[in-house]
XYZ file of C-alpha atoms in Angstrom:
596
model
C -15.554 35.408 -12.392
C -18.465 34.386 -10.863
C -18.991 30.617 -9.666
C -21.587 28.443 -11.153
C -22.922 24.791 -10.702
C -22.210 23.364 -14.505
C -21.677 19.992 -16.160
C -18.712 19.035 -18.157
C -20.215 18.523 -21.712
C -23.248 19.963 -21.314
C -26.298 17.392 -20.762
C -29.475 17.329 -18.598
C -29.173 15.981 -15.290
C -31.765 13.053 -15.978
C -29.736 12.231 -19.274
C -26.241 11.987 -17.406
C -27.809 9.857 -14.819
C -29.077 7.718 -16.566
C -25.569 7.110 -18.532
C -23.741 6.100 -15.545
C -26.218 3.710 -14.039
C -27.623 2.396 -17.806
C -23.682 2.331 -18.350
C -22.054 0.482 -15.564
C -24.875 -1.784 -16.223
C -23.597 -2.303 -19.489
C -20.325 -2.530 -18.934
C -20.976 -5.406 -16.581
C -22.955 -6.817 -19.104
C -20.443 -6.965 -21.909
C -18.015 -9.255 -19.856
C -20.021 -12.491 -20.367
C -19.442 -11.989 -24.629
C -15.874 -12.932 -25.364
C -13.828 -10.480 -26.185
C -11.328 -12.603 -28.478
C -11.358 -15.103 -30.562
C -7.856 -16.484 -28.995
C -6.968 -17.938 -25.617
C -3.814 -17.304 -26.177
C -3.737 -14.232 -24.233
C -3.608 -14.781 -20.629
C -7.142 -15.514 -18.788
C -9.079 -17.422 -22.081
C -11.296 -13.995 -22.749
C -13.082 -16.206 -25.389
C -16.097 -17.980 -23.345
C -19.668 -16.510 -23.067
C -21.092 -16.236 -20.414
C -18.384 -16.694 -18.129
C -15.920 -14.121 -16.884
C -12.437 -14.728 -17.096
C -9.375 -12.814 -16.015
C -9.473 -9.257 -17.124
C -13.002 -8.801 -17.717
C -13.880 -9.585 -13.609
C -12.250 -6.443 -13.109
C -14.138 -4.968 -15.689
C -17.327 -6.746 -14.712
C -16.600 -5.426 -11.127
C -15.390 -1.447 -11.844
C -19.027 -1.820 -13.552
C -22.158 -3.193 -10.947
C -19.867 -0.866 -8.776
C -20.408 1.843 -10.842
C -24.279 1.083 -10.878
C -24.186 0.943 -7.229
C -22.855 4.113 -6.607
C -24.955 5.602 -9.447
C -28.399 4.732 -7.054
C -27.128 7.562 -4.598
C -27.146 10.344 -7.580
C -31.525 8.831 -7.641
C -31.359 9.868 -3.621
C -32.638 6.319 -3.458
C -33.383 5.722 0.447
C -30.187 4.359 2.429
C -27.526 5.027 -0.736
C -26.755 8.225 1.452
C -24.875 6.670 3.992
C -22.627 5.865 0.740
C -21.376 8.945 -0.818
C -21.497 11.223 2.179
C -19.407 13.505 0.851
C -21.523 13.837 -2.030
C -22.178 11.019 -5.730
C -20.745 12.619 -8.266
C -16.844 13.013 -7.465
C -17.472 9.028 -6.898
C -19.307 8.287 -9.649
C -16.518 9.733 -11.671
C -13.366 8.050 -10.309
C -15.342 4.743 -10.715
C -16.220 5.336 -14.229
C -13.018 6.292 -14.649
C -12.074 3.153 -13.513
C -14.306 1.138 -15.808
C -12.775 2.724 -18.757
C -9.351 2.281 -18.053
C -9.662 -0.322 -17.087
C -11.815 -1.604 -20.115
C -9.161 -0.258 -22.622
C -6.335 -1.368 -20.663
C -7.808 -4.768 -21.569
C -8.443 -3.616 -25.523
C -4.986 -2.389 -25.772
C -3.091 -5.039 -24.732
C -4.978 -8.160 -26.762
C -4.448 -6.564 -30.188
C -0.554 -5.710 -28.431
C 0.068 -8.872 -27.846
C -1.594 -10.582 -30.239
C -0.712 -8.693 -33.202
C -2.876 -6.046 -34.057
C -7.785 -4.899 -33.450
C -8.222 -7.543 -35.844
C -8.310 -10.090 -32.781
C -10.933 -8.035 -30.712
C -14.238 -9.963 -31.194
C -17.271 -7.804 -30.756
C -17.747 -8.524 -27.975
C -14.659 -6.354 -27.022
C -16.003 -3.167 -29.216
C -18.782 -3.477 -27.285
C -16.890 -3.374 -24.206
C -15.137 -0.097 -25.384
C -18.630 2.088 -26.045
C -20.000 0.506 -22.983
C -16.548 1.364 -20.328
C -17.346 5.371 -22.041
C -21.261 5.945 -21.152
C -21.564 6.084 -17.846
C -17.660 8.087 -18.288
C -19.521 10.389 -20.525
C -22.939 10.648 -17.995
C -20.597 11.355 -15.128
C -18.977 14.501 -16.611
C -22.250 15.544 -17.246
C -23.199 16.006 -13.575
C -23.096 19.199 -12.437
C -19.977 20.351 -10.388
C -18.555 24.033 -9.608
C -16.857 26.542 -12.611
C -15.361 29.337 -11.910
C -16.129 30.684 -14.793
C -19.062 31.957 -17.384
C -18.269 31.461 -20.402
C -17.599 28.126 -22.681
C -13.797 28.428 -24.247
C -13.665 28.635 -27.322
C -10.664 26.428 -29.357
C -9.609 23.391 -28.934
C -6.635 23.665 -26.653
C -8.775 26.166 -24.413
C -11.678 23.231 -24.416
C -9.075 20.951 -23.265
C -7.713 22.535 -20.936
C -11.384 23.146 -19.867
C -12.172 19.935 -19.352
C -9.479 18.717 -17.404
C -10.167 20.814 -15.359
C -13.239 20.126 -14.697
C -12.027 16.875 -14.244
C -9.694 18.147 -11.506
C -12.310 20.643 -9.627
C -15.045 16.843 -9.455
C -13.149 14.706 -8.245
C -10.732 17.364 -6.108
C -11.252 17.804 -2.617
C -14.516 18.364 -1.949
C -16.514 20.340 1.290
C -15.883 18.733 4.638
C -18.104 16.254 6.114
C -21.256 16.789 7.821
C -21.365 14.399 11.428
C -23.106 12.057 10.513
C -25.189 10.057 13.088
C -24.010 6.958 15.143
C -25.138 3.153 14.687
C -25.790 1.159 16.626
C -22.542 -1.013 18.257
C -23.292 -4.652 16.992
C -24.125 -2.901 13.511
C -20.456 -0.313 13.531
C -19.416 -3.582 14.532
C -20.306 -6.048 11.577
C -19.318 -2.843 9.278
C -15.762 -3.218 10.292
C -16.304 -6.926 10.197
C -17.397 -6.755 6.924
C -14.439 -4.139 6.120
C -11.958 -6.536 7.016
C -13.454 -9.519 5.270
C -12.878 -7.068 1.640
C -9.137 -6.025 2.514
C -8.923 -10.350 2.820
C -10.710 -10.560 -0.843
C -8.432 -7.612 -2.058
C -5.231 -8.478 -0.620
C -5.555 -11.813 -1.599
C -6.786 -11.686 -4.846
C -3.846 -9.043 -5.569
C -0.935 -11.446 -4.348
C -2.676 -14.871 -7.055
C -2.661 -13.158 -9.802
C -1.460 -15.615 -12.070
C 0.390 -13.002 -15.025
C 0.879 -9.609 -15.200
C -0.901 -8.122 -16.955
C -4.388 -8.985 -14.536
C -1.727 -7.277 -12.057
C -1.789 -3.797 -13.856
C -5.344 -3.517 -14.860
C -5.647 -4.557 -11.093
C -3.669 -1.650 -9.634
C -5.567 0.557 -11.625
C -8.846 -0.856 -10.243
C -7.880 -0.277 -7.377
C -6.662 2.993 -7.128
C -9.640 4.532 -8.558
C -11.852 2.615 -6.222
C -10.359 3.842 -3.576
C -9.923 6.861 -4.998
C -13.090 6.912 -5.671
C -13.527 5.474 -1.375
C -11.646 8.864 -0.197
C -13.542 11.016 -2.871
C -16.987 9.386 -1.348
C -16.305 10.475 2.094
C -16.914 6.659 2.748
C -13.589 6.049 4.210
C -13.390 9.599 6.106
C -16.977 7.641 8.207
C -14.945 4.048 8.241
C -11.633 5.368 10.252
C -14.448 7.248 12.377
C -16.612 4.356 13.152
C -13.237 1.812 13.979
C -11.687 4.784 16.539
C -14.855 4.554 18.407
C -13.964 0.465 18.409
C -10.520 0.514 18.277
C -9.873 -2.950 20.136
C -12.448 -4.276 17.524
C -10.773 -3.110 14.331
C -7.515 -4.499 15.307
C -8.988 -8.051 16.275
C -10.469 -7.634 13.124
C -7.422 -7.027 11.072
C -5.211 -9.481 12.079
C -8.344 -12.561 13.015
C -8.137 -11.242 8.583
C -4.568 -11.939 7.716
C -4.346 -15.004 10.043
C -7.047 -16.342 7.215
C -5.011 -15.556 4.576
C -2.582 -18.512 4.814
C -6.052 -20.544 5.017
C -7.168 -19.521 1.993
C -4.756 -20.851 -0.035
C -3.336 -23.976 -1.703
C -0.201 -23.034 -3.171
C 2.733 -22.654 -0.729
C 4.202 -19.659 -3.396
C 1.857 -17.355 -2.668
C 2.427 -17.765 1.570
C 6.083 -17.156 0.230
C 5.386 -13.787 -0.975
C 2.755 -13.446 1.667
C 5.479 -13.704 4.925
C 8.191 -11.682 2.832
C 5.255 -8.863 2.398
C 5.404 -9.152 6.543
C 9.307 -9.346 6.986
C 9.336 -6.057 4.848
C 5.918 -4.697 5.629
C 7.399 -4.920 9.712
C 10.970 -3.690 8.893
C 8.898 -0.847 7.014
C 7.286 -0.122 10.220
C 10.484 0.131 12.146
C 12.177 2.589 10.283
C 8.578 4.331 10.304
C 9.989 5.396 14.191
C 13.262 7.145 13.295
C 12.521 8.584 9.427
C 8.149 9.332 10.752
C 8.101 10.022 13.937
C 11.854 10.914 14.864
C 11.785 12.461 11.004
C 15.616 11.230 11.420
C 16.537 10.552 7.879
C 18.389 6.792 7.907
C 19.734 5.756 4.052
C 21.410 2.509 5.440
C 18.429 1.292 7.398
C 18.377 -2.410 6.002
C 21.642 -2.664 7.561
C 19.945 -3.052 10.903
C 17.824 -5.985 9.055
C 21.481 -8.092 7.884
C 22.832 -6.862 11.716
C 19.399 -9.732 13.010
C 19.551 -11.779 9.995
C 23.307 -12.651 10.946
C 23.395 -12.390 14.644
C 20.777 -15.457 14.156
C 21.968 -16.914 12.316
C 25.281 -17.527 13.415
C 23.357 -18.601 16.410
C 20.864 -21.114 15.196
C 22.650 -24.530 15.024
C 23.195 -23.840 10.742
C 25.727 -26.447 10.101
C 28.083 -23.240 8.808
C 28.444 -21.059 11.276
C 31.510 -20.649 12.085
C 30.469 -19.904 16.190
C 28.818 -23.311 16.365
C 25.962 -22.283 18.750
C 22.283 -23.956 18.591
C 20.582 -21.509 21.079
C 16.368 -21.629 21.060
C 14.199 -19.079 19.052
C 13.690 -17.018 21.931
C 17.548 -16.650 22.854
C 18.455 -16.459 19.006
C 15.238 -13.730 18.625
C 16.930 -11.895 21.594
C 20.778 -12.018 20.229
C 19.413 -10.141 16.369
C 17.289 -7.776 18.290
C 20.255 -7.278 20.799
C 22.871 -6.988 18.253
C 21.149 -4.856 15.937
C 20.125 -2.221 19.362
C 24.337 -2.038 20.272
C 24.726 -1.712 16.857
C 22.270 1.467 16.279
C 23.637 2.712 19.949
C 26.897 2.241 18.488
C 25.902 3.785 14.668
C 23.531 6.403 16.287
C 25.888 7.888 19.391
C 29.180 9.577 16.966
C 26.247 10.521 14.099
C 23.010 11.615 15.569
C 24.318 15.252 16.449
C 24.379 15.944 12.621
C 21.395 16.971 10.859
C 19.808 16.630 7.779
C 21.692 15.627 4.991
C 25.022 15.045 6.572
C 22.807 12.325 8.486
C 21.779 11.075 5.315
C 24.839 10.462 3.906
C 27.210 8.575 6.851
C 23.704 6.558 7.567
C 23.999 5.541 3.661
C 28.022 5.299 4.347
C 27.280 2.930 7.468
C 24.736 0.158 5.430
C 27.810 0.571 2.409
C 30.274 -0.655 5.615
C 28.083 -2.681 6.725
C 27.699 -5.019 3.351
C 31.335 -4.692 2.988
C 32.583 -5.662 5.795
C 30.346 -8.864 5.857
C 31.792 -9.891 2.528
C 35.213 -9.544 3.842
C 34.681 -11.362 7.477
C 35.543 -14.732 4.945
C 38.710 -15.742 7.240
C 41.255 -14.383 3.442
C 40.164 -11.388 3.993
C 39.401 -10.747 8.251
C 38.924 -13.039 10.933
C 35.468 -15.897 9.786
C 32.792 -15.013 11.477
C 30.294 -14.400 8.088
C 32.114 -16.501 5.415
C 32.056 -14.236 3.282
C 30.070 -13.969 0.178
C 29.159 -17.788 0.637
C 26.901 -15.915 3.632
C 25.122 -18.979 6.502
C 24.185 -21.606 5.112
C 21.698 -24.183 6.103
C 19.800 -22.438 8.564
C 17.136 -25.396 10.417
C 13.660 -24.479 10.457
C 12.405 -23.731 14.185
C 10.682 -25.720 16.392
C 8.865 -24.394 18.826
C 7.215 -25.869 22.029
C 7.058 -29.139 19.209
C 5.712 -27.399 16.369
C 7.555 -27.971 13.848
C 7.955 -24.777 10.736
C 9.474 -26.622 8.949
C 6.691 -29.364 8.215
C 2.967 -29.274 6.661
C 0.653 -29.189 9.362
C -2.825 -30.176 9.013
C -6.391 -28.521 10.984
C -9.668 -30.036 9.758
C -9.920 -29.760 5.575
C -6.538 -26.813 5.677
C -3.458 -27.664 5.731
C -0.312 -25.372 5.789
C 3.123 -25.631 4.494
C 6.260 -24.257 5.709
C 5.623 -20.148 4.488
C 2.290 -20.561 5.235
C 3.407 -21.738 9.027
C 5.847 -18.591 8.631
C 3.995 -16.657 7.597
C 1.637 -16.742 10.778
C 4.356 -16.041 13.258
C 5.367 -13.684 11.321
C 2.181 -12.174 11.592
C 2.468 -12.164 15.481
C 6.159 -10.984 15.154
C 4.159 -8.093 13.134
C 1.020 -7.186 15.226
C 4.493 -6.995 18.102
C 5.687 -3.989 16.540
C 2.500 -2.244 15.790
C 1.763 -2.949 19.045
C 5.738 -0.740 20.497
C 4.895 1.163 17.549
C 1.131 3.080 18.665
C 2.549 2.923 22.176
C 5.922 5.134 21.892
C 3.247 7.382 19.469
C 1.210 8.129 21.586
C 3.545 8.920 24.162
C 5.708 11.373 25.937
C 8.489 10.033 23.951
C 6.527 9.581 20.583
C 5.207 13.805 21.328
C 8.862 14.698 22.228
C 9.729 12.519 19.064
C 6.946 14.455 16.816
C 8.611 18.477 18.552
C 11.829 17.493 16.999
C 11.253 16.399 13.768
C 9.048 19.575 13.153
C 12.367 21.792 14.520
C 14.282 20.509 16.477
C 16.149 23.958 17.440
C 12.536 24.790 19.649
C 12.270 21.564 21.184
C 15.739 22.232 22.625
C 14.433 25.354 23.244
C 11.210 23.258 24.948
C 13.987 21.264 27.358
C 13.437 18.431 25.020
C 16.868 16.457 25.171
C 17.349 16.312 21.286
C 20.747 13.988 20.901
C 19.198 11.596 24.042
C 15.321 11.403 22.079
C 16.794 10.792 18.700
C 19.532 8.311 19.993
C 16.221 6.218 21.580
C 14.405 6.286 18.361
C 17.386 4.917 16.904
C 17.644 2.306 19.015
C 14.292 1.078 18.950
C 13.971 1.401 15.185
C 17.242 -1.143 15.087
C 16.331 -3.639 17.034
C 12.955 -3.715 15.938
C 14.245 -4.242 12.122
C 16.646 -6.656 13.829
C 13.799 -8.144 15.128
C 12.577 -9.216 11.877
C 15.970 -10.342 10.199
C 15.760 -13.442 12.803
C 12.909 -14.097 11.331
C 14.375 -13.357 7.601
C 17.115 -15.569 8.573
C 15.057 -19.034 8.681
C 12.087 -18.356 5.979
C 14.821 -18.566 3.427
C 17.482 -21.056 5.157
C 20.462 -18.107 4.198
C 22.043 -15.041 5.234
C 24.193 -13.558 2.218
C 25.207 -10.234 2.064
C 24.151 -8.833 -1.497
C 20.415 -8.573 -0.018
C 21.665 -5.425 2.132
C 22.296 -2.347 -0.111
C 20.790 1.016 -0.534
C 19.146 -0.026 -3.883
C 18.228 -2.586 -5.853
C 16.271 -4.457 -8.383
C 14.405 -6.258 -5.048
C 13.241 -5.377 -1.692
C 14.234 -5.469 1.138
C 16.979 -2.255 0.722
C 17.180 1.200 1.955
C 15.968 2.894 -1.132
C 12.596 0.542 -1.595
C 11.813 0.739 3.050
C 12.303 4.787 2.787
C 9.902 4.610 -0.265
C 7.316 2.204 1.503
C 7.605 5.041 4.659
C 7.422 7.999 2.956
C 4.464 6.146 -0.323
C 2.576 5.255 2.454
C 1.854 7.848 5.256
C 5.114 8.855 7.483
C 4.011 8.835 11.352
C 1.190 6.270 10.820
C 0.385 2.712 11.717
C -0.892 1.996 8.683
C 0.843 3.389 6.166
C 4.088 1.781 5.861
C 2.464 -1.188 5.918
C 0.077 -1.601 2.794
C 3.920 0.650 0.861
C 5.139 -1.897 1.645
C 2.582 -3.900 0.232
C 2.517 -1.960 -2.564
C 6.344 -1.713 -3.002
C 6.753 -5.414 -2.596
C 4.243 -6.552 -5.066
C 4.480 -4.207 -7.739
C 8.318 -5.704 -8.461
C 7.169 -9.356 -8.044
C 4.413 -8.759 -10.302
C 5.901 -6.677 -13.126
C 8.051 -8.780 -14.441
C 6.465 -8.840 -18.128
C 7.380 -5.079 -18.519
C 11.113 -6.973 -18.248
C 13.923 -3.423 -19.397
C 10.671 -0.908 -18.860
C 9.451 -2.399 -14.950
C 11.703 0.189 -13.175
C 10.592 2.797 -15.611
C 6.405 2.452 -14.954
C 7.461 2.111 -11.563
C 8.856 5.390 -11.469
C 6.256 6.547 -13.485
C 3.822 5.667 -11.186
C 5.037 6.684 -8.197
C 6.119 10.537 -9.582
C 1.841 10.732 -9.771
C 1.551 9.670 -6.901
C 4.017 11.962 -4.908
C 2.090 14.410 -6.916
C -1.170 14.137 -5.693
C -1.346 12.568 -2.952
C 2.259 13.353 -1.242
C 0.521 13.484 1.806
C 1.436 9.641 1.188
C -1.557 7.136 0.484
C -2.722 6.753 4.350
C -1.528 9.908 6.542
C -2.032 11.641 9.549
C -4.415 14.730 10.542
C -0.366 16.881 10.901
C -0.047 15.839 7.328
C -3.438 16.560 5.261
C -3.362 20.297 6.823
C 1.173 20.582 6.151
C 0.465 20.021 2.052
C -3.164 20.753 1.828
C -3.299 23.986 3.926
C -3.592 25.629 0.693
C -6.465 23.778 0.034
C -8.243 24.282 3.198
C -7.795 27.694 2.878
C -10.110 28.167 -0.533
C -12.521 26.462 1.706
C -12.885 28.365 4.413
C -12.751 30.996 2.121
C -15.478 30.090 0.009
C -19.102 32.374 0.631
C -21.436 31.518 3.086
C -24.012 28.480 2.274
C -21.686 27.524 -1.671
C -21.439 24.170 -0.976
C -17.332 23.492 -2.427
C -19.164 20.413 -4.840
C -22.819 20.492 -5.992
C -23.849 17.100 -7.130
C -26.806 15.786 -9.426
C -29.389 14.499 -6.373
C -27.585 15.427 -3.547
């Protein structure tokens, strides 16, 4: 077989490019006519001239498809959008628009009782969204067969293979000329602002169908950014301005409460931060040191209970009322002590044996706090009733339990705690980053890769693993102190291995693996997704975990290194693909695109 350049659907390149561009615009235009006759479907898609609900997602998909079609024509200045070639992002964005539109049409037909509930605008949108997808499949790509297959099955395999080659790993990016300093800073600020918009929109979605469509479109858009090479360029820019990028990210996060008028969404935001901070602490243990801890949520519980006991709760058997800084240190110290006590006798185990022991510790903690009720054991935790009536924090005269007005903005209780938890998240990020870049962090990575080899090089594996266990536990305890005050009470039920709602140990481990082990932003993103998905997909009812599991399996199959992976993980999981690129003939591109 020989390598040729051909398309999945045979058509002239000019026609393919025209279908992508005009199809994207037609898809966007179709959102300005009504898709159904009744407002019973959420989002009210009955209005002409004003997109609503899921139509907004189709509008965004159509405009992005048309924008990323410009590099196909070689429009000056647009090549910067697709440094790795324009064909793959055009196909992914077209597929995202098609999937979002047809998801909406199918949801309308299913929920309203048949396709008779679709108006002509819906049929127009369905056809219009297929045009850019057909055009993108007509763009040239690299093929390893000289003859088209015969038969239906062979044809399906051919088109699926062509799709896979088009969106699969492409050639390495050519080094880009750096922009001037202020332009790069402007790019960083714009990226942070867009991230805030996407995050806010995802949280404030009012019904499950809209969030499901949002997930589909966001996934394809993120995939397109990766395949276009634009995300790699942005990563290079943030690496040159690390301080500015960090400040912009935290400024965007701090602006989130000021965009909310409903305290419910601020509640979701602060719970995401708690979950993400605990996941980042677990990343020290799992991502850096390679210790599979299945009972990590117990350290969150230790910190929460310790802080609740000394925070002035009327139901606390201790009867102490520490200031918040002392309560936070108490929670961290208690979690650290438990980490050392549990880790010292168990960290000589490895692999599955260590995982089983930590799983047992998590269950022992939950059973113990249930038993310390004054009947089965000493009265310390009040058993299943927990410690309730935990007072709101009052730090330097600022009461976190009441509303505060800043100009035209009003911050409610959960918005106040969101900003406090963001401060703690920043502290954990700094601790993790410094530990990762230190000599100890490199020793942790060496232990994770091969503990026997690391010990042969003079690394004290047990001592460093115990240090990782203690550090991860103390970071979880810190998050637990805030969690206790946010929820007003601490009860044993949430601190278990698995359950329908995070945080629990299974979700924490999944957040680290899904987001990307050993990175800072990976667990933050993974925790955000794993908290939002169960929160928003309540409409699936009994099928919620089924679809959630299918999505995780597909994601791990397509991107096993995680959503945000370090260079080491990318090389580990895509070694064969890198070898195939190296063995290509000199001068042969890994992906040939029209207009490149």
